[in-house]
């Protein structure tokens, strides 16, 4: 009796997978290099600071910042400690629930994000969007939404922060 083997990728699927894999590997490195060069920030540092800057009060619980960045809470806690030493954020007890700690963007942190954002956005635009027309942009959004939906539906044991980051909005 013949056993069923894996369903291998077709040649077209393999080309698409390799291209997507290259994006998943190279894009974060390119963004990291740009941010380090232009702003002396890691990609995670920038994303955390930018997330805080988007809040009306420039404040967020560390646990929510972990979800936003897709990082484990312990990693975010260490990151915020380093950013606090640089004067970019403050840690404060959450006034609504003292069991939580908030990260608060300082004026110096706000200035860092404000100065870093234009070059970062230009890099994102150049690497992702300049080569797309309106139909390509819609296709990219559609494909990304489908991939995120599949990731959200997987039974793989993804970390809780990742699970929460990909839940439907």
Short mmCIF file of C-alpha atoms in Angstrom, two decimals:
data_model
loop_
_atom_site.label_atom_id
_atom_site.label_comp_id
_atom_site.label_asym_id
_atom_site.label_seq_id
_atom_site.Cartn_x
_atom_site.Cartn_y
_atom_site.Cartn_z
CA UNK A 1 0.00 0.00 0.00
CA UNK A 2 1.40 3.36 -1.02
CA UNK A 3 1.64 6.05 1.62
CA UNK A 4 0.80 9.61 0.88
CA UNK A 5 3.86 11.82 0.76
CA UNK A 6 4.05 15.54 1.21
CA UNK A 7 2.42 17.77 -1.36
CA UNK A 8 5.49 19.56 -2.67
CA UNK A 9 5.36 23.14 -3.84
CA UNK A 10 4.90 23.71 -7.54
CA UNK A 11 7.60 25.64 -9.38
CA UNK A 12 5.46 28.81 -9.25
CA UNK A 13 4.76 28.33 -5.54
CA UNK A 14 8.46 27.77 -4.86
CA UNK A 15 9.39 31.00 -6.67
CA UNK A 16 6.75 32.91 -4.69
CA UNK A 17 7.89 31.31 -1.41
CA UNK A 18 11.53 32.16 -2.08
CA UNK A 19 10.60 35.75 -2.91
CA UNK A 20 8.48 36.08 0.25
CA UNK A 21 11.23 34.46 2.32
CA UNK A 22 13.75 36.95 0.91
CA UNK A 23 11.43 39.82 1.90
CA UNK A 24 10.99 38.36 5.39
CA UNK A 25 14.76 38.03 5.83
CA UNK A 26 16.16 41.07 4.01
CA UNK A 27 13.57 43.78 4.71
CA UNK A 28 14.05 43.80 8.51
CA UNK A 29 17.83 43.91 8.01
CA UNK A 30 17.53 46.82 5.57
CA UNK A 31 15.26 48.74 7.96
CA UNK A 32 17.62 48.00 10.86
CA UNK A 33 20.64 49.25 8.87
CA UNK A 34 18.84 52.46 7.87
CA UNK A 35 17.68 53.21 11.40
CA UNK A 36 21.08 52.44 12.94
CA UNK A 37 22.82 54.61 10.34
CA UNK A 38 20.46 57.55 10.41
CA UNK A 39 19.08 57.55 13.96
CA UNK A 40 21.27 55.26 16.07
CA UNK A 41 18.17 53.20 16.87
CA UNK A 42 17.40 49.54 16.36
CA UNK A 43 14.25 48.68 14.44
CA UNK A 44 12.64 47.47 17.68
CA UNK A 45 13.63 50.65 19.52
CA UNK A 46 12.18 52.80 16.74
CA UNK A 47 8.96 50.79 16.56
CA UNK A 48 8.49 51.02 20.34
CA UNK A 49 9.16 54.79 20.36
CA UNK A 50 6.91 55.32 17.33
CA UNK A 51 4.17 53.29 19.00
CA UNK A 52 4.38 55.52 22.05
CA UNK A 53 4.41 58.64 19.87
CA UNK A 54 1.13 57.57 18.25
CA UNK A 55 -0.68 57.59 21.57
CA UNK A 56 -2.37 60.87 22.57
CA UNK A 57 -0.65 60.79 25.97
CA UNK A 58 2.51 59.12 24.60
CA UNK A 59 2.00 56.39 27.20
CA UNK A 60 1.44 52.65 26.92
CA UNK A 61 1.56 49.64 29.21
CA UNK A 62 4.67 47.55 28.66
CA UNK A 63 2.46 44.53 28.02
CA UNK A 64 0.64 46.40 25.24
CA UNK A 65 3.95 47.58 23.82
CA UNK A 66 5.09 43.96 23.75
CA UNK A 67 2.00 43.06 21.73
CA UNK A 68 2.48 46.01 19.38
CA UNK A 69 6.10 45.07 18.66
CA UNK A 70 5.60 41.30 18.73
CA UNK A 71 8.32 40.99 21.38
CA UNK A 72 8.22 39.08 24.62
CA UNK A 73 7.44 41.18 27.68
CA UNK A 74 10.88 40.53 29.19
CA UNK A 75 12.55 41.80 26.02
CA UNK A 76 10.41 44.96 26.04
CA UNK A 77 11.17 45.51 29.70
CA UNK A 78 14.92 45.36 29.00
CA UNK A 79 14.51 47.57 25.94
CA UNK A 80 12.57 50.19 27.91
CA UNK A 81 15.24 50.12 30.63
CA UNK A 82 17.90 50.89 27.99
CA UNK A 83 15.77 53.63 26.42
CA UNK A 84 15.16 55.10 29.88
CA UNK A 85 18.92 55.30 30.47
CA UNK A 86 19.16 57.28 27.21
CA UNK A 87 16.45 59.68 28.40
CA UNK A 88 13.99 58.63 25.68
CA UNK A 89 11.31 57.10 27.92
CA UNK A 90 10.27 56.93 31.55
CA UNK A 91 8.77 53.97 33.37
CA UNK A 92 5.82 54.76 35.61
CA UNK A 93 3.29 52.65 37.50
CA UNK A 94 -0.03 52.49 35.67
CA UNK A 95 -2.36 54.82 37.62
CA UNK A 96 -5.34 52.58 36.78
CA UNK A 97 -3.69 49.35 37.94
CA UNK A 98 -0.42 49.38 39.87
CA UNK A 99 0.30 45.80 38.78
CA UNK A 100 1.25 47.23 35.38
CA UNK A 101 4.08 49.48 34.31
CA UNK A 102 3.70 52.17 31.67
CA UNK A 103 6.31 53.45 29.27
CA UNK A 104 6.07 57.20 28.76
CA UNK A 105 7.78 58.91 25.83
CA UNK A 106 9.85 61.88 27.01
CA UNK A 107 10.28 65.10 25.05
CA UNK A 108 13.77 63.87 24.12
CA UNK A 109 12.22 60.60 22.91
CA UNK A 110 9.58 62.47 20.93
CA UNK A 111 12.31 64.54 19.28
CA UNK A 112 14.26 61.36 18.45
CA UNK A 113 11.23 59.82 16.74
CA UNK A 114 10.36 63.08 14.99
CA UNK A 115 13.86 63.34 13.54
CA UNK A 116 14.12 59.62 12.65
CA UNK A 117 10.71 59.27 11.00
CA UNK A 118 11.26 61.09 7.68
CA UNK A 119 14.26 58.97 6.62
CA UNK A 120 12.59 55.81 7.86
CA UNK A 121 9.36 56.52 5.99
CA UNK A 122 11.38 57.35 2.87
CA UNK A 123 13.13 53.99 3.16
CA UNK A 124 9.87 52.11 3.64
CA UNK A 125 8.40 53.96 0.67
CA UNK A 126 11.41 53.22 -1.53
CA UNK A 127 11.64 49.55 -0.57
CA UNK A 128 7.93 48.71 -0.53
CA UNK A 129 5.67 51.17 -2.26
CA UNK A 130 7.48 53.09 -4.99
CA UNK A 131 7.42 50.05 -7.27
CA UNK A 132 3.68 49.54 -6.89
CA UNK A 133 0.80 51.15 -8.69
CA UNK A 134 -2.66 51.39 -7.06
CA UNK A 135 -3.59 47.85 -8.15
CA UNK A 136 -0.29 46.48 -6.84
CA UNK A 137 -0.85 48.21 -3.50
CA UNK A 138 -4.34 46.66 -3.23
CA UNK A 139 -2.87 43.26 -4.15
CA UNK A 140 -0.14 43.60 -1.52
CA UNK A 141 -2.72 44.52 1.13
CA UNK A 142 -4.94 41.61 0.10
CA UNK A 143 -2.08 39.10 0.17
CA UNK A 144 -0.78 40.40 3.51
CA UNK A 145 -4.29 40.24 5.01
CA UNK A 146 -4.67 36.63 3.85
CA UNK A 147 -1.28 35.63 5.26
CA UNK A 148 -2.08 37.30 8.60
CA UNK A 149 -5.46 35.53 8.68
CA UNK A 150 -3.74 32.18 8.06
CA UNK A 151 -1.21 32.94 10.79
CA UNK A 152 -4.05 33.81 13.16
CA UNK A 153 -5.80 30.52 12.38
CA UNK A 154 -2.76 28.25 12.74
CA UNK A 155 -2.59 25.71 15.53
CA UNK A 156 1.17 26.25 15.87
CA UNK A 157 2.14 27.30 19.42
CA UNK A 158 3.04 30.91 18.61
CA UNK A 159 4.07 33.19 21.51
CA UNK A 160 1.16 35.01 23.15
CA UNK A 161 2.45 38.44 22.08
CA UNK A 162 2.48 37.29 18.45
CA UNK A 163 -0.98 35.74 18.75
CA UNK A 164 -2.36 38.99 20.16
CA UNK A 165 -0.55 41.07 17.52
CA UNK A 166 -2.19 39.17 14.64
CA UNK A 167 -5.70 38.90 16.04
CA UNK A 168 -8.35 40.45 13.79
CA UNK A 169 -8.88 44.14 14.47
#
